[in-house]
Amino acid sequence: MRQTGLDLRRRSIEIILANQTSSGAFIASPTFSQYGFCWVRDGAFIAHALDLAEEHGAAARFHDWMAEVVLARRVGLARAAEAGRRGDIPPVDYLHCRYSADAAESAVVWPAFQLDGPGIWLWSLGEHVVRGGRLTPRRAEAASLIADYLAALWSCPSYDAWEESPEHVHTSTVGAIAAGLRAAGGYLAHGPSAQRSAELAETADLIVRHLRTAAEAGYLPKWPGSGAVDGSLLWLGYPFGLFRLDDPIFATTIERIEAELVSAGGGVFRYLGDTYYGGGEWVLLTAALGSVYAARGAPGDSQKAVRCLEWIEAQADAEGLLPEQVAERALHPEWTHDWVRSWGPSARPLLWSHAAYLVLHGQLESARP
């Protein structure tokens, strides 16, 4: 790896910590008009990256913030879980995808009903505990509430990781839920929710069986019945570990992603029909593909992972800021102007991009002799 990689690692940590508020929330992008909030999904991935970078205190502050977000809504979440069993969830009760630093819901209309974020938080909290973090009583209570909520709602349609297509049950979303429930079934086994541990593990296993059934064509689809793949499916192999990286289903999914979503330059698109800011190459997905290569370790994977890392490093500007996406090879450039006119230039920096880079960089560093 180039020396610039080590510099960008330090700079990424600085940028993330500089944009963590005193409450523990991570502002998704401090300069982009629409991203001045903390997303549950982004924050959970960022906290995990900080744990891997030995910044455990910052990760702990996020988990405390998230626990308070959940506990302030305990009554509504319990109602939502009960309503979900009947298939009718009142909007006033579900957990929103993003909150302000002081844990308030945004008054701006947004595709708020997203189930992957809470699942990723349960998983991220588990990773924090594995690395020496505490499962405080409030974190445990919040995790138990979210686990019950997701166990009841996992098969409900919701917005996906890209905040689109709410009419579908998305493969990456239910995968995130399975990863979260599996993790929670482990760390809640020794707390007040011990009796729920086996049930959570059973629900996680049920979801994984559902994912295998949905892969009837031999690969993981964007949603059941879809002929498309999506870059977010990479997480189901790494870091969630729901599929072995050499599992035929996951291996075929990687092959589809490589063939359809990796640009000639090496960046990774979200999905072929993406028109958000023209549908550019996403830094965090390029890092996700690199992380899969680094974890899989098949012949040639190390070099592929390094190429992903180097592509990401080349997207950093003079201040070391990484963008959300790169429009140079956008899938649908005719859409770019309308987004820029509405919201301004796309996000830079995006904290999640820096977090994903840290994970990949750490994997490659640990693999060096």
CSV table of C-alpha atoms in Angstrom, one decimal:
chain,number,residue,atom,x,y,z
A,1,MET,CA,0.0,0.0,0.0
A,2,ARG,CA,1.1,3.5,-0.6
A,3,GLN,CA,2.2,5.9,2.1
A,4,THR,CA,-0.9,8.0,1.3
A,5,GLY,CA,-3.0,5.1,2.6
A,6,LEU,CA,-1.5,5.6,6.1
A,7,ASP,CA,-2.1,9.3,5.9
A,8,LEU,CA,-5.7,8.8,4.8
A,9,ARG,CA,-6.3,6.4,7.6
A,10,ARG,CA,-5.3,9.0,10.2
A,11,ARG,CA,-7.2,11.7,8.4
A,12,SER,CA,-10.3,9.5,8.2
A,13,ILE,CA,-10.3,9.0,12.0
A,14,GLU,CA,-9.8,12.7,12.5
A,15,ILE,CA,-12.8,13.5,10.2
A,16,ILE,CA,-15.1,11.0,11.9
A,17,LEU,CA,-14.2,12.2,15.4
A,18,ALA,CA,-14.5,15.8,14.5
A,19,ASN,CA,-18.1,15.2,13.3
A,20,GLN,CA,-19.2,13.2,16.4
A,21,THR,CA,-21.3,15.5,18.5
A,22,SER,CA,-21.1,15.7,22.3
A,23,SER,CA,-24.2,13.5,22.5
A,24,GLY,CA,-22.4,10.7,20.7
A,25,ALA,CA,-24.2,11.0,17.3
A,26,PHE,CA,-22.2,11.0,14.1
A,27,ILE,CA,-23.4,13.7,11.6
A,28,ALA,CA,-23.5,11.8,8.2
A,29,SER,CA,-22.0,14.7,6.2
A,30,PRO,CA,-21.4,18.1,7.8
A,31,THR,CA,-21.4,20.0,4.5
A,32,PHE,CA,-24.3,18.3,2.5
A,33,SER,CA,-27.7,20.0,2.7
A,34,GLN,CA,-29.7,16.8,3.4
A,35,TYR,CA,-27.3,14.9,5.7
A,36,GLY,CA,-27.0,16.9,8.8
A,37,PHE,CA,-28.4,14.0,10.9
A,38,CYS,CA,-27.2,10.8,12.4
A,39,TRP,CA,-28.5,7.8,10.5
A,40,VAL,CA,-28.8,4.6,12.5
A,41,ARG,CA,-27.3,2.6,9.7
A,42,ASP,CA,-24.3,4.9,9.1
A,43,GLY,CA,-23.6,5.4,12.7
A,44,ALA,CA,-23.6,1.6,13.4
A,45,PHE,CA,-21.1,1.0,10.6
A,46,ILE,CA,-19.0,4.0,11.7
A,47,ALA,CA,-18.9,2.8,15.3
A,48,HIS,CA,-17.7,-0.6,14.2
A,49,ALA,CA,-14.9,1.0,12.1
A,50,LEU,CA,-13.8,3.0,15.2
A,51,ASP,CA,-13.8,-0.1,17.3
A,52,LEU,CA,-11.5,-1.7,14.7
A,53,ALA,CA,-9.3,1.4,14.8
A,54,GLU,CA,-9.0,1.1,18.7
A,55,GLU,CA,-11.2,4.2,19.1
A,56,HIS,CA,-13.5,2.4,21.6
A,57,GLY,CA,-14.5,5.4,23.6
A,58,ALA,CA,-16.1,7.1,20.5
A,59,ALA,CA,-17.8,3.9,19.6
A,60,ALA,CA,-19.2,3.6,23.1
A,61,ARG,CA,-20.6,7.1,23.0
A,62,PHE,CA,-22.5,6.3,19.9
A,63,HIS,CA,-24.0,3.2,21.4
A,64,ASP,CA,-25.1,5.2,24.4
A,65,TRP,CA,-26.7,7.8,22.1
A,66,MET,CA,-28.5,5.0,20.2
A,67,ALA,CA,-29.7,3.4,23.4
A,68,GLU,CA,-31.3,6.6,24.5
A,69,VAL,CA,-32.9,7.1,21.1
A,70,VAL,CA,-34.5,3.7,21.5
A,71,LEU,CA,-35.5,3.9,25.2
A,72,ALA,CA,-37.2,7.3,24.6
A,73,ARG,CA,-39.5,5.4,22.2
A,74,ARG,CA,-40.0,2.2,24.1
A,75,VAL,CA,-43.8,2.4,24.3
A,76,GLY,CA,-44.1,3.1,20.6
A,77,LEU,CA,-41.7,0.4,19.6
A,78,ALA,CA,-43.6,-2.2,21.7
A,79,ARG,CA,-46.9,-1.0,20.0
A,80,ALA,CA,-45.1,-1.3,16.6
A,81,ALA,CA,-44.0,-4.8,17.3
A,82,GLU,CA,-47.6,-5.8,18.2
A,83,ALA,CA,-49.0,-4.0,15.2
A,84,GLY,CA,-46.4,-5.5,12.9
A,85,ARG,CA,-47.7,-9.0,13.8
A,86,ARG,CA,-51.1,-7.8,12.4
A,87,GLY,CA,-49.4,-6.2,9.4
A,88,ASP,CA,-50.3,-2.6,10.2
A,89,ILE,CA,-47.6,-0.3,11.7
A,90,PRO,CA,-48.6,3.2,12.6
A,91,PRO,CA,-46.0,5.7,11.4
A,92,VAL,CA,-46.0,7.4,14.8
A,93,ASP,CA,-44.5,4.2,16.4
A,94,TYR,CA,-41.8,2.9,14.1
A,95,LEU,CA,-38.1,3.7,14.6
A,96,HIS,CA,-37.0,6.3,12.2
A,97,CYS,CA,-33.9,6.0,10.1
A,98,ARG,CA,-32.2,9.2,11.2
A,99,TYR,CA,-32.3,11.6,14.2
A,100,SER,CA,-30.7,14.9,15.1
A,101,ALA,CA,-27.8,15.0,17.5
A,102,ASP,CA,-30.2,15.6,20.4
A,103,ALA,CA,-32.2,12.5,19.3
A,104,ALA,CA,-35.2,14.4,17.8
A,105,GLU,CA,-37.0,13.2,14.8
A,106,SER,CA,-36.8,15.4,11.7
A,107,ALA,CA,-39.8,17.4,10.7
A,108,VAL,CA,-38.7,17.0,7.0
A,109,VAL,CA,-40.6,14.3,5.1
A,110,TRP,CA,-38.2,11.5,4.5
A,111,PRO,CA,-38.4,7.7,3.7
A,112,ALA,CA,-38.1,7.0,7.4
A,113,PHE,CA,-39.3,3.4,7.8
A,114,GLN,CA,-36.1,1.4,7.3
A,115,LEU,CA,-35.4,-1.9,9.2
A,116,ASP,CA,-31.8,-2.5,8.2
A,117,GLY,CA,-30.4,0.2,10.4
A,118,PRO,CA,-31.7,-1.2,13.7
A,119,GLY,CA,-30.4,-4.6,12.7
A,120,ILE,CA,-27.0,-3.3,11.9
A,121,TRP,CA,-27.0,-1.5,15.3
A,122,LEU,CA,-27.6,-4.8,17.1
A,123,TRP,CA,-24.8,-6.3,15.2
A,124,SER,CA,-22.5,-3.4,15.8
A,125,LEU,CA,-23.2,-3.4,19.5
A,126,GLY,CA,-22.3,-7.1,19.5
A,127,GLU,CA,-19.0,-6.3,17.8
A,128,HIS,CA,-18.3,-3.6,20.4
A,129,VAL,CA,-18.9,-6.0,23.2
A,130,VAL,CA,-16.6,-8.7,21.6
A,131,ARG,CA,-13.9,-6.0,21.6
A,132,GLY,CA,-14.2,-5.2,25.3
A,133,GLY,CA,-17.1,-2.8,25.3
A,134,ARG,CA,-19.6,-2.9,28.1
A,135,LEU,CA,-23.2,-4.1,27.7
A,136,THR,CA,-24.6,-1.6,30.1
A,137,PRO,CA,-28.1,-2.1,31.4
A,138,ARG,CA,-29.5,0.7,29.2
A,139,ARG,CA,-27.8,-0.7,26.1
A,140,ALA,CA,-29.1,-4.2,26.9
A,141,GLU,CA,-32.6,-2.9,27.5
A,142,ALA,CA,-32.6,-1.0,24.2
A,143,ALA,CA,-31.1,-3.9,22.3
A,144,SER,CA,-33.9,-6.2,23.7
A,145,LEU,CA,-36.5,-3.7,22.6
A,146,ILE,CA,-35.1,-3.5,19.1
A,147,ALA,CA,-34.7,-7.3,18.9
A,148,ASP,CA,-38.4,-7.8,19.7
A,149,TYR,CA,-39.3,-5.1,17.2
A,150,LEU,CA,-37.2,-6.7,14.4
A,151,ALA,CA,-38.3,-10.2,15.2
A,152,ALA,CA,-41.9,-9.1,14.7
A,153,LEU,CA,-41.3,-6.9,11.6
A,154,TRP,CA,-38.6,-8.6,9.6
A,155,SER,CA,-40.9,-9.8,6.8
A,156,CYS,CA,-42.6,-6.4,6.3
A,157,PRO,CA,-41.8,-4.3,3.2
A,158,SER,CA,-39.7,-1.3,4.0
A,159,TYR,CA,-37.3,1.2,2.4
A,160,ASP,CA,-34.0,-0.4,1.5
A,161,ALA,CA,-30.4,0.7,2.4
A,162,TRP,CA,-30.7,3.4,-0.3
A,163,GLU,CA,-34.0,4.6,1.0
A,164,GLU,CA,-35.9,3.4,-2.1
A,165,SER,CA,-38.5,0.8,-3.2
A,166,PRO,CA,-40.6,0.5,0.0
A,167,GLU,CA,-43.0,-2.0,-1.6
A,168,HIS,CA,-40.4,-4.8,-1.3
A,169,VAL,CA,-38.8,-7.0,1.3
A,170,HIS,CA,-35.1,-6.3,0.5
A,171,THR,CA,-32.5,-9.0,0.7
A,172,SER,CA,-29.9,-6.8,2.3
A,173,THR,CA,-32.4,-5.5,4.8
A,174,VAL,CA,-33.5,-8.9,6.1
A,175,GLY,CA,-29.8,-10.0,6.1
A,176,ALA,CA,-29.0,-7.0,8.3
A,177,ILE,CA,-31.8,-8.0,10.6
A,178,ALA,CA,-30.6,-11.6,10.8
A,179,ALA,CA,-27.1,-10.5,11.6
A,180,GLY,CA,-28.5,-8.2,14.4
A,181,LEU,CA,-30.7,-10.9,15.9
A,182,ARG,CA,-28.0,-13.5,15.8
A,183,ALA,CA,-25.6,-11.1,17.6
A,184,ALA,CA,-28.2,-10.0,20.1
A,185,GLY,CA,-29.1,-13.7,20.8
A,186,GLY,CA,-25.5,-14.0,22.0
A,187,TYR,CA,-24.9,-11.0,24.2
A,188,LEU,CA,-28.4,-10.9,25.7
A,189,ALA,CA,-28.1,-14.5,26.8
A,190,HIS,CA,-26.5,-13.3,30.1
A,191,GLY,CA,-28.8,-10.4,30.8
A,192,PRO,CA,-32.4,-9.8,31.8
A,193,SER,CA,-33.5,-11.1,28.3
A,194,ALA,CA,-31.8,-14.4,28.6
A,195,GLN,CA,-35.1,-16.3,27.9
A,196,ARG,CA,-35.3,-14.6,24.5
A,197,SER,CA,-31.8,-15.6,23.4
A,198,ALA,CA,-32.8,-18.9,21.8
A,199,GLU,CA,-35.8,-17.4,20.1
A,200,LEU,CA,-33.7,-14.7,18.6
A,201,ALA,CA,-31.2,-17.2,17.3
A,202,GLU,CA,-34.1,-19.3,15.8
A,203,THR,CA,-35.5,-16.2,14.1
A,204,ALA,CA,-32.1,-15.4,12.6
A,205,ASP,CA,-31.8,-18.9,11.3
A,206,LEU,CA,-35.3,-18.7,9.8
A,207,ILE,CA,-34.3,-15.5,8.0
A,208,VAL,CA,-31.2,-17.1,6.6
A,209,ARG,CA,-33.3,-20.0,5.3
A,210,HIS,CA,-35.6,-17.4,3.7
A,211,LEU,CA,-32.6,-15.8,2.0
A,212,ARG,CA,-31.5,-19.2,0.6
A,213,THR,CA,-35.0,-19.8,-0.7
A,214,ALA,CA,-35.1,-16.4,-2.3
A,215,ALA,CA,-31.8,-17.3,-4.1
A,216,GLU,CA,-33.7,-19.7,-6.4
A,217,ALA,CA,-31.6,-18.5,-9.4
A,218,GLY,CA,-28.4,-19.4,-7.6
A,219,TYR,CA,-27.5,-15.9,-6.4
A,220,LEU,CA,-28.9,-13.4,-3.9
A,221,PRO,CA,-31.3,-11.0,-5.6
A,222,LYS,CA,-32.0,-7.4,-4.8
A,223,TRP,CA,-35.4,-8.6,-3.5
A,224,PRO,CA,-37.2,-12.0,-4.0
A,225,GLY,CA,-38.2,-12.4,-7.6
A,226,SER,CA,-35.9,-9.6,-8.8
A,227,GLY,CA,-33.4,-10.4,-11.5
A,228,ALA,CA,-31.0,-7.7,-10.3
A,229,VAL,CA,-28.2,-7.7,-7.8
A,230,ASP,CA,-27.3,-4.8,-5.5
A,231,GLY,CA,-23.9,-3.7,-4.0
A,232,SER,CA,-25.3,-3.9,-0.4
A,233,LEU,CA,-25.6,-7.7,-0.7
A,234,LEU,CA,-21.8,-7.8,-0.1
A,235,TRP,CA,-22.4,-7.1,3.6
A,236,LEU,CA,-24.2,-10.5,4.0
A,237,GLY,CA,-20.9,-12.2,3.4
A,238,TYR,CA,-18.6,-9.7,5.1
A,239,PRO,CA,-18.9,-8.3,7.7
A,240,PHE,CA,-22.2,-10.0,8.7
A,241,GLY,CA,-21.0,-13.6,8.1
A,242,LEU,CA,-24.4,-14.9,7.1
A,243,PHE,CA,-22.9,-16.8,4.1
A,244,ARG,CA,-19.5,-18.3,3.8
A,245,LEU,CA,-17.5,-16.4,1.3
A,246,ASP,CA,-17.1,-19.6,-0.8
A,247,ASP,CA,-20.7,-20.6,-0.5
A,248,PRO,CA,-21.9,-21.2,-4.1
A,249,ILE,CA,-24.8,-18.7,-3.6
A,250,PHE,CA,-22.6,-16.0,-2.3
A,251,ALA,CA,-19.8,-16.7,-4.8
A,252,THR,CA,-22.3,-16.4,-7.7
A,253,THR,CA,-23.6,-13.1,-6.2
A,254,ILE,CA,-20.0,-11.8,-6.1
A,255,GLU,CA,-19.6,-12.8,-9.8
A,256,ARG,CA,-22.8,-10.9,-10.7
A,257,ILE,CA,-21.6,-7.8,-8.9
A,258,GLU,CA,-18.2,-8.0,-10.5
A,259,ALA,CA,-19.7,-8.4,-13.9
A,260,GLU,CA,-22.5,-5.7,-13.6
A,261,LEU,CA,-21.6,-3.2,-10.9
A,262,VAL,CA,-17.9,-2.8,-11.1
A,263,SER,CA,-16.9,0.1,-13.4
A,264,ALA,CA,-14.0,0.0,-15.8
A,265,GLY,CA,-12.2,2.3,-13.4
A,266,GLY,CA,-12.7,-0.1,-10.4
A,267,GLY,CA,-15.4,1.6,-8.4
A,268,VAL,CA,-18.7,-0.1,-7.5
A,269,PHE,CA,-22.2,1.0,-8.4
A,270,ARG,CA,-25.2,0.5,-6.1
A,271,TYR,CA,-27.4,-1.2,-8.8
A,272,LEU,CA,-27.9,-0.8,-12.5
A,273,GLY,CA,-31.0,1.4,-12.4
A,274,ASP,CA,-29.5,3.9,-10.0
A,275,THR,CA,-30.2,7.6,-10.9
A,276,TYR,CA,-29.3,9.3,-7.6
A,277,TYR,CA,-26.8,12.0,-8.7
A,278,GLY,CA,-26.6,10.0,-11.9
A,279,GLY,CA,-25.7,6.7,-10.3
A,280,GLY,CA,-22.0,7.0,-9.7
A,281,GLU,CA,-19.4,4.7,-8.1
A,282,TRP,CA,-19.8,4.5,-4.3
A,283,VAL,CA,-16.7,4.7,-2.1
A,284,LEU,CA,-18.2,2.6,0.7
A,285,LEU,CA,-19.3,-0.2,-1.8
A,286,THR,CA,-15.8,-0.3,-3.3
A,287,ALA,CA,-14.5,-0.7,0.2
A,288,ALA,CA,-17.1,-3.4,0.8
A,289,LEU,CA,-16.0,-5.4,-2.2
A,290,GLY,CA,-12.3,-5.0,-1.2
A,291,SER,CA,-13.2,-6.2,2.3
A,292,VAL,CA,-14.8,-9.3,0.8
A,293,TYR,CA,-11.7,-10.0,-1.2
A,294,ALA,CA,-9.5,-9.4,1.8
A,295,ALA,CA,-11.5,-11.8,3.9
A,296,ARG,CA,-12.0,-14.5,1.3
A,297,GLY,CA,-8.3,-14.8,0.5
A,298,ALA,CA,-8.7,-16.8,-2.8
A,299,PRO,CA,-5.8,-16.6,-5.3
A,300,GLY,CA,-5.6,-13.0,-6.6
A,301,ASP,CA,-7.9,-11.6,-3.9
A,302,SER,CA,-5.2,-9.7,-2.1
A,303,GLN,CA,-4.3,-7.8,-5.2
A,304,LYS,CA,-7.9,-7.1,-5.9
A,305,ALA,CA,-8.4,-5.8,-2.4
A,306,VAL,CA,-5.4,-3.5,-2.8
A,307,ARG,CA,-6.8,-2.1,-6.1
A,308,CYS,CA,-10.0,-1.3,-4.3
A,309,LEU,CA,-8.1,0.5,-1.6
A,310,GLU,CA,-6.0,2.5,-4.1
A,311,TRP,CA,-9.1,3.5,-6.1
A,312,ILE,CA,-10.6,4.9,-2.9
A,313,GLU,CA,-7.5,6.7,-2.0
A,314,ALA,CA,-7.5,8.3,-5.4
A,315,GLN,CA,-10.9,9.8,-4.7
A,316,ALA,CA,-9.8,11.8,-1.7
A,317,ASP,CA,-9.3,15.5,-2.3
A,318,ALA,CA,-6.4,17.7,-1.1
A,319,GLU,CA,-8.0,17.8,2.4
A,320,GLY,CA,-8.3,14.1,2.6
A,321,LEU,CA,-12.1,14.2,2.3
A,322,LEU,CA,-13.8,11.2,0.7
A,323,PRO,CA,-17.1,11.6,-1.2
A,324,GLU,CA,-20.2,9.5,-1.1
A,325,GLN,CA,-20.0,8.8,-4.8
A,326,VAL,CA,-17.9,9.6,-7.9
A,327,ALA,CA,-19.8,10.7,-11.0
A,328,GLU,CA,-17.1,10.4,-13.6
A,329,ARG,CA,-18.5,7.1,-14.9
A,330,ALA,CA,-22.1,7.6,-13.8
A,331,LEU,CA,-24.7,5.1,-15.0
A,332,HIS,CA,-27.2,7.8,-15.9
A,333,PRO,CA,-25.4,11.1,-16.1
A,334,GLU,CA,-28.5,12.8,-17.5
A,335,TRP,CA,-29.9,12.8,-14.0
A,336,THR,CA,-26.9,14.5,-12.3
A,337,HIS,CA,-27.8,18.1,-13.1
A,338,ASP,CA,-31.3,17.8,-11.5
A,339,TRP,CA,-29.9,16.5,-8.2
A,340,VAL,CA,-27.2,19.2,-8.1
A,341,ARG,CA,-29.8,21.9,-8.8
A,342,SER,CA,-32.0,20.6,-6.0
A,343,TRP,CA,-29.5,19.8,-3.3
A,344,GLY,CA,-26.1,21.1,-4.4
A,345,PRO,CA,-23.0,18.9,-5.1
A,346,SER,CA,-23.1,15.4,-3.7
A,347,ALA,CA,-21.9,14.7,-0.2
A,348,ARG,CA,-18.2,15.2,0.7
A,349,PRO,CA,-17.1,14.2,3.2
A,350,LEU,CA,-19.3,11.2,3.9
A,351,LEU,CA,-18.4,9.7,7.3
A,352,TRP,CA,-19.6,6.3,6.2
A,353,SER,CA,-17.1,6.4,3.3
A,354,HIS,CA,-14.3,7.1,5.7
A,355,ALA,CA,-15.4,4.3,8.0
A,356,ALA,CA,-15.6,1.7,5.2
A,357,TYR,CA,-12.1,2.8,4.1
A,358,LEU,CA,-10.8,2.3,7.6
A,359,VAL,CA,-12.2,-1.3,7.7
A,360,LEU,CA,-10.6,-2.3,4.4
A,361,HIS,CA,-7.3,-0.6,5.3
A,362,GLY,CA,-7.2,-2.4,8.7
A,363,GLN,CA,-7.8,-5.7,7.0
A,364,LEU,CA,-4.9,-5.2,4.6
A,365,GLU,CA,-2.6,-3.9,7.3
A,366,SER,CA,-3.3,-7.0,9.5
A,367,ALA,CA,-2.5,-9.3,6.5
A,368,ARG,CA,0.9,-7.8,5.9
A,369,PRO,CA,3.9,-9.9,7.0
